[in-house]
Coordinates of C-alpha atoms in Angstrom, one line a residue:
M892 CA 58.3 87.2 -42.6
A893 CA 61.5 85.6 -43.9
I894 CA 61.3 83.9 -47.4
I895 CA 63.9 81.2 -47.4
D896 CA 64.8 79.5 -50.7
I897 CA 65.9 75.9 -50.2
N898 CA 67.6 73.7 -52.7
S899 CA 68.4 70.7 -50.5
L900 CA 66.4 68.1 -48.6
T901 CA 68.6 68.7 -45.5
H902 CA 68.2 72.5 -45.3
P903 CA 68.1 73.5 -41.6
G904 CA 64.6 74.1 -40.3
V905 CA 62.7 71.9 -42.8
E906 CA 62.9 68.7 -40.8
V907 CA 59.6 69.4 -39.2
F908 CA 58.0 68.9 -42.6
S909 CA 60.1 65.9 -43.7
T910 CA 62.0 63.6 -41.4
L911 CA 59.9 63.7 -38.3
T912 CA 57.1 61.1 -37.9
E913 CA 53.7 61.9 -36.6
A914 CA 54.6 60.4 -33.3
Q915 CA 57.8 62.6 -33.1
L916 CA 55.9 65.7 -34.0
R917 CA 53.5 65.0 -31.2
R918 CA 56.0 63.9 -28.5
R919 CA 59.5 65.0 -29.4
V920 CA 59.4 68.5 -30.9
E921 CA 58.3 71.0 -28.3
P922 CA 57.8 68.3 -25.7
E923 CA 55.5 70.5 -23.6
K924 CA 53.0 71.0 -26.4
G925 CA 54.1 69.4 -29.6
V926 CA 53.7 70.4 -33.3
F927 CA 51.2 69.3 -36.0
I928 CA 51.1 70.0 -39.7
A929 CA 48.1 71.7 -41.4
E930 CA 47.8 71.4 -45.2
S931 CA 46.2 73.8 -47.8
P932 CA 45.3 77.4 -47.5
K933 CA 41.7 76.7 -46.5
V934 CA 42.6 74.4 -43.7
I935 CA 45.4 76.6 -42.4
S936 CA 43.0 79.6 -42.4
V937 CA 40.5 77.6 -40.3
A938 CA 43.2 76.9 -37.8
L939 CA 44.3 80.5 -37.7
N940 CA 40.7 81.6 -37.2
A941 CA 40.5 79.2 -34.3
G942 CA 43.5 80.7 -32.6
Y943 CA 46.2 78.2 -33.4
E944 CA 49.8 79.5 -33.5
P945 CA 51.8 79.1 -36.7
L946 CA 55.5 78.2 -36.4
A947 CA 56.7 77.8 -40.0
L948 CA 55.4 77.6 -43.6
L949 CA 56.5 75.4 -46.5
C950 CA 55.3 76.7 -49.8
E951 CA 55.9 76.1 -53.5
R952 CA 57.6 79.2 -55.0
R953 CA 54.8 79.8 -57.5
H954 CA 52.2 80.1 -54.7
I955 CA 53.9 82.8 -52.6
A956 CA 52.2 85.5 -54.6
G957 CA 49.1 83.3 -55.4
D958 CA 47.2 80.8 -53.2
A959 CA 49.4 81.2 -50.2
R960 CA 49.7 85.0 -50.2
D961 CA 46.9 85.7 -47.7
I962 CA 48.1 82.9 -45.4
I963 CA 51.7 84.2 -45.5
A964 CA 50.4 87.7 -44.6
R965 CA 48.4 86.4 -41.7
C966 CA 51.2 84.3 -40.2
G967 CA 53.4 87.2 -39.4
D968 CA 57.1 86.9 -38.7
I969 CA 57.7 83.2 -39.2
P970 CA 60.0 81.5 -41.7
V971 CA 58.6 80.7 -45.1
Y972 CA 60.6 77.9 -46.7
T973 CA 60.1 77.7 -50.5
G974 CA 61.3 75.8 -53.5
E975 CA 60.2 74.1 -56.7
R976 CA 57.4 71.6 -56.7
Q977 CA 59.6 68.6 -57.4
L978 CA 62.0 69.3 -54.5
L979 CA 59.2 69.9 -52.0
S980 CA 57.5 66.6 -53.1
R981 CA 60.8 64.8 -52.5
L982 CA 61.1 66.5 -49.2
T983 CA 57.7 65.7 -47.8
G984 CA 57.1 62.4 -49.7
Y985 CA 53.9 63.7 -51.3
T986 CA 52.6 66.5 -53.6
L987 CA 51.5 69.4 -51.5
T988 CA 47.7 70.2 -51.6
R989 CA 47.4 73.7 -53.0
G990 CA 51.2 74.1 -52.5
V991 CA 51.4 75.0 -48.8
L992 CA 52.0 73.4 -45.4
C993 CA 52.0 75.0 -42.0
A994 CA 53.7 73.7 -38.9
M995 CA 51.6 74.8 -35.9
R996 CA 51.9 74.6 -32.2
R997 CA 49.6 72.0 -30.5
P998 CA 47.0 73.6 -28.2
R999 CA 46.7 72.8 -24.5
Q1000 CA 45.0 69.4 -24.3
E1001 CA 41.5 69.7 -23.0
S1002 CA 40.1 67.4 -20.3
V1003 CA 37.1 65.2 -20.6
E1004 CA 35.3 67.4 -18.1
D1005 CA 36.1 70.5 -20.2
V1006 CA 34.7 68.9 -23.4
C1007 CA 31.5 67.6 -21.6
R1008 CA 30.7 70.6 -19.4
D1009 CA 28.2 72.3 -21.6
A1010 CA 27.6 69.5 -24.2
R1011 CA 24.4 67.8 -25.0
R1012 CA 25.6 65.5 -27.6
I1013 CA 29.1 64.0 -27.8
V1014 CA 30.7 61.1 -29.7
V1015 CA 33.1 58.6 -28.2
V1016 CA 35.5 57.2 -30.8
D1017 CA 36.6 53.7 -29.6
A1018 CA 39.8 52.3 -31.3
V1019 CA 39.3 53.9 -34.7
S1020 CA 42.8 54.1 -36.0
D1021 CA 42.2 55.1 -39.6
S1022 CA 43.1 58.8 -40.1
T1023 CA 40.6 59.2 -43.0
N1024 CA 37.8 58.0 -40.8
I1025 CA 38.8 60.2 -37.9
G1026 CA 38.9 63.2 -40.2
A1027 CA 35.4 62.4 -41.7
I1028 CA 33.9 61.8 -38.2
F1029 CA 35.1 65.3 -37.1
R1030 CA 33.8 66.9 -40.2
S1031 CA 30.3 65.3 -39.6
A1032 CA 30.5 66.2 -35.9
A1033 CA 31.1 69.9 -36.7
A1034 CA 28.4 70.0 -39.3
L1035 CA 25.7 68.0 -37.6
G1036 CA 25.4 69.3 -34.1
I1037 CA 27.9 67.2 -32.0
D1038 CA 29.3 69.3 -29.2
G1039 CA 32.5 67.3 -28.4
V1040 CA 34.6 64.3 -29.3
L1041 CA 36.2 61.9 -26.9
L1042 CA 38.8 59.3 -28.2
T1043 CA 40.2 56.2 -26.6
A1044 CA 44.0 56.1 -26.5
D1045 CA 44.1 53.5 -29.3
S1046 CA 42.4 55.8 -31.7
C1047 CA 44.2 58.0 -34.3
D1048 CA 45.4 61.4 -33.3
P1049 CA 42.9 64.0 -34.6
L1050 CA 45.9 66.3 -35.4
N1051 CA 47.4 63.7 -37.7
R1052 CA 48.2 65.5 -41.0
R1053 CA 45.7 63.4 -43.1
A1054 CA 43.0 63.5 -40.4
V1055 CA 43.3 67.3 -40.4
R1056 CA 43.1 67.5 -44.2
V1057 CA 40.1 65.1 -44.5
S1058 CA 38.2 67.0 -41.8
M1059 CA 38.8 70.3 -43.8
G1060 CA 39.9 71.9 -40.5
S1061 CA 36.9 70.7 -38.5
V1062 CA 39.2 69.2 -35.9
F1063 CA 39.9 72.9 -35.0
L1064 CA 36.1 73.6 -34.5
V1065 CA 34.9 70.8 -32.2
P1066 CA 36.4 70.4 -28.7
W1067 CA 38.0 67.0 -28.1
A1068 CA 39.9 65.1 -25.5
W1069 CA 41.5 61.7 -24.8
L1070 CA 39.2 59.4 -22.8
D1071 CA 41.4 57.7 -20.2
G1072 CA 38.6 56.1 -18.0
P1073 CA 35.7 53.8 -18.8
V1074 CA 33.0 55.0 -21.1
E1075 CA 30.4 54.3 -18.4
G1076 CA 32.0 56.9 -16.3
L1077 CA 30.3 59.5 -18.5
R1078 CA 27.1 58.8 -16.5
D1079 CA 28.7 60.7 -13.7
L1080 CA 28.7 63.7 -16.0
G1081 CA 25.0 63.3 -16.8
F1082 CA 25.2 61.3 -20.1
R1083 CA 23.3 58.3 -21.2
T1084 CA 25.5 56.1 -23.4
V1085 CA 24.5 54.8 -26.9
A1086 CA 26.5 52.0 -28.3
M1087 CA 26.2 51.7 -32.1
A1088 CA 26.1 48.0 -32.6
L1089 CA 24.1 45.3 -34.4
T1090 CA 22.8 42.9 -31.7
D1091 CA 19.5 41.1 -30.9
K1092 CA 18.7 43.8 -28.4
S1093 CA 19.5 46.8 -30.6
I1094 CA 16.8 49.4 -30.9
P1095 CA 16.4 51.4 -34.2
L1096 CA 18.2 54.8 -34.4
D1097 CA 14.9 56.6 -34.8
D1098 CA 13.4 55.3 -31.5
P1099 CA 11.8 58.3 -29.8
V1100 CA 13.4 57.5 -26.5
L1101 CA 16.8 58.5 -27.8
R1102 CA 15.8 62.0 -28.8
Q1103 CA 14.1 62.5 -25.4
Q1104 CA 17.4 62.2 -23.6
P1105 CA 18.9 65.6 -22.6
R1106 CA 22.5 64.3 -22.9
L1107 CA 23.8 61.5 -25.1
A1108 CA 27.2 60.0 -25.7
V1109 CA 27.2 58.1 -29.0
I1110 CA 29.9 55.3 -29.0
M1111 CA 31.4 54.4 -32.4
G1112 CA 33.7 51.4 -32.9
T1113 CA 36.0 50.1 -35.6
E1114 CA 34.7 49.0 -38.9
G1115 CA 36.1 45.5 -38.7
D1116 CA 35.7 44.4 -35.1
G1117 CA 33.0 46.9 -34.0
L1118 CA 32.7 47.8 -30.3
P1119 CA 34.1 45.6 -27.6
R1120 CA 31.5 43.4 -26.0
E1121 CA 32.0 45.1 -22.6
A1122 CA 31.2 48.5 -24.1
I1123 CA 28.0 47.1 -25.6
E1124 CA 26.9 45.4 -22.4
K1125 CA 27.5 48.4 -20.2
A1126 CA 25.8 50.9 -22.6
D1127 CA 22.4 52.4 -21.6
Y1128 CA 21.2 51.8 -25.2
V1129 CA 22.4 49.6 -28.0
V1130 CA 21.3 51.1 -31.3
R1131 CA 21.3 50.0 -34.9
I1132 CA 20.8 51.9 -38.2
P1133 CA 18.0 50.3 -40.1
M1134 CA 19.3 48.9 -43.4
S1135 CA 18.0 47.7 -46.8
H1136 CA 19.1 45.1 -49.4
H1137 CA 20.6 42.8 -46.7
V1138 CA 23.4 45.3 -46.0
D1139 CA 24.5 44.8 -42.4
S1140 CA 26.6 47.9 -41.7
L1141 CA 28.1 51.1 -42.9
N1142 CA 31.6 52.5 -42.8
V1143 CA 32.2 54.0 -39.3
A1144 CA 32.4 57.5 -40.8
A1145 CA 29.2 57.1 -42.7
A1146 CA 27.4 55.6 -39.7
A1147 CA 28.6 58.4 -37.5
A1148 CA 27.1 61.0 -39.9
V1149 CA 23.7 59.2 -39.9
A1150 CA 23.7 58.9 -36.1
F1151 CA 24.7 62.5 -35.6
W1152 CA 21.9 63.8 -37.9
E1153 CA 19.2 61.7 -36.3
L1154 CA 20.2 62.4 -32.7
A1155 CA 21.2 66.0 -32.9
A1156 CA 19.8 67.8 -29.8
G1157 CA 18.4 70.7 -31.8
R1158 CA 16.0 68.4 -33.7
A1159 CA 14.7 66.6 -30.6
G1160 CA 10.9 66.5 -30.1

């Protein structure tokens, strides 16, 4: 490894941590695969365990022999840029969580067929653009028995820095892909679709018919607008979470966790 002390916001090599936007990281740097940023030793460790390739580290000087020591040792011969906390905060625009960031190479993008091949329960994320919600959905998916995640093109990138951090690295544990075609096309892969929406025809989440299905695709929409009418009308089931105290809905991340727990294939029957 090469420990590189920086004392300038324009030091060569640190632009991946500072001046490049999320879109540029995804599309401009390494056009074939792209780059993303993982934050905190725990999250970086999960990514390394999952086989992701590190490219460079940015670390507060005081953490080199502390919280970041094991991560630095695991990353091998890559540059480790370091400096004082105040400088790194000015460089990145925020205070580093546990004092370390890692630029990592994006993996080969999986296809919908790859993600669905052996899956029994998947979630379709429709137009959810908030990175915090995406991270929370992935964390619940990993913890509660969801085998894969499909996202429409207008959803937030799961490898967005904040989404990765909120997920605590769960985005590295659950297979995911971008869904280019219509959701109803998942029927050709053996799935029945479940639209989470409050309508006059909604059945409760604990309806026994849902657990009896061998393969389910749970469709989650935005918190404000919900799912598009077309997605609801074309779904095999429209499902609601029973509520109390006249509350009509939950945050999409909370609703996803409830749905995942109830519909997990391992608890069927």
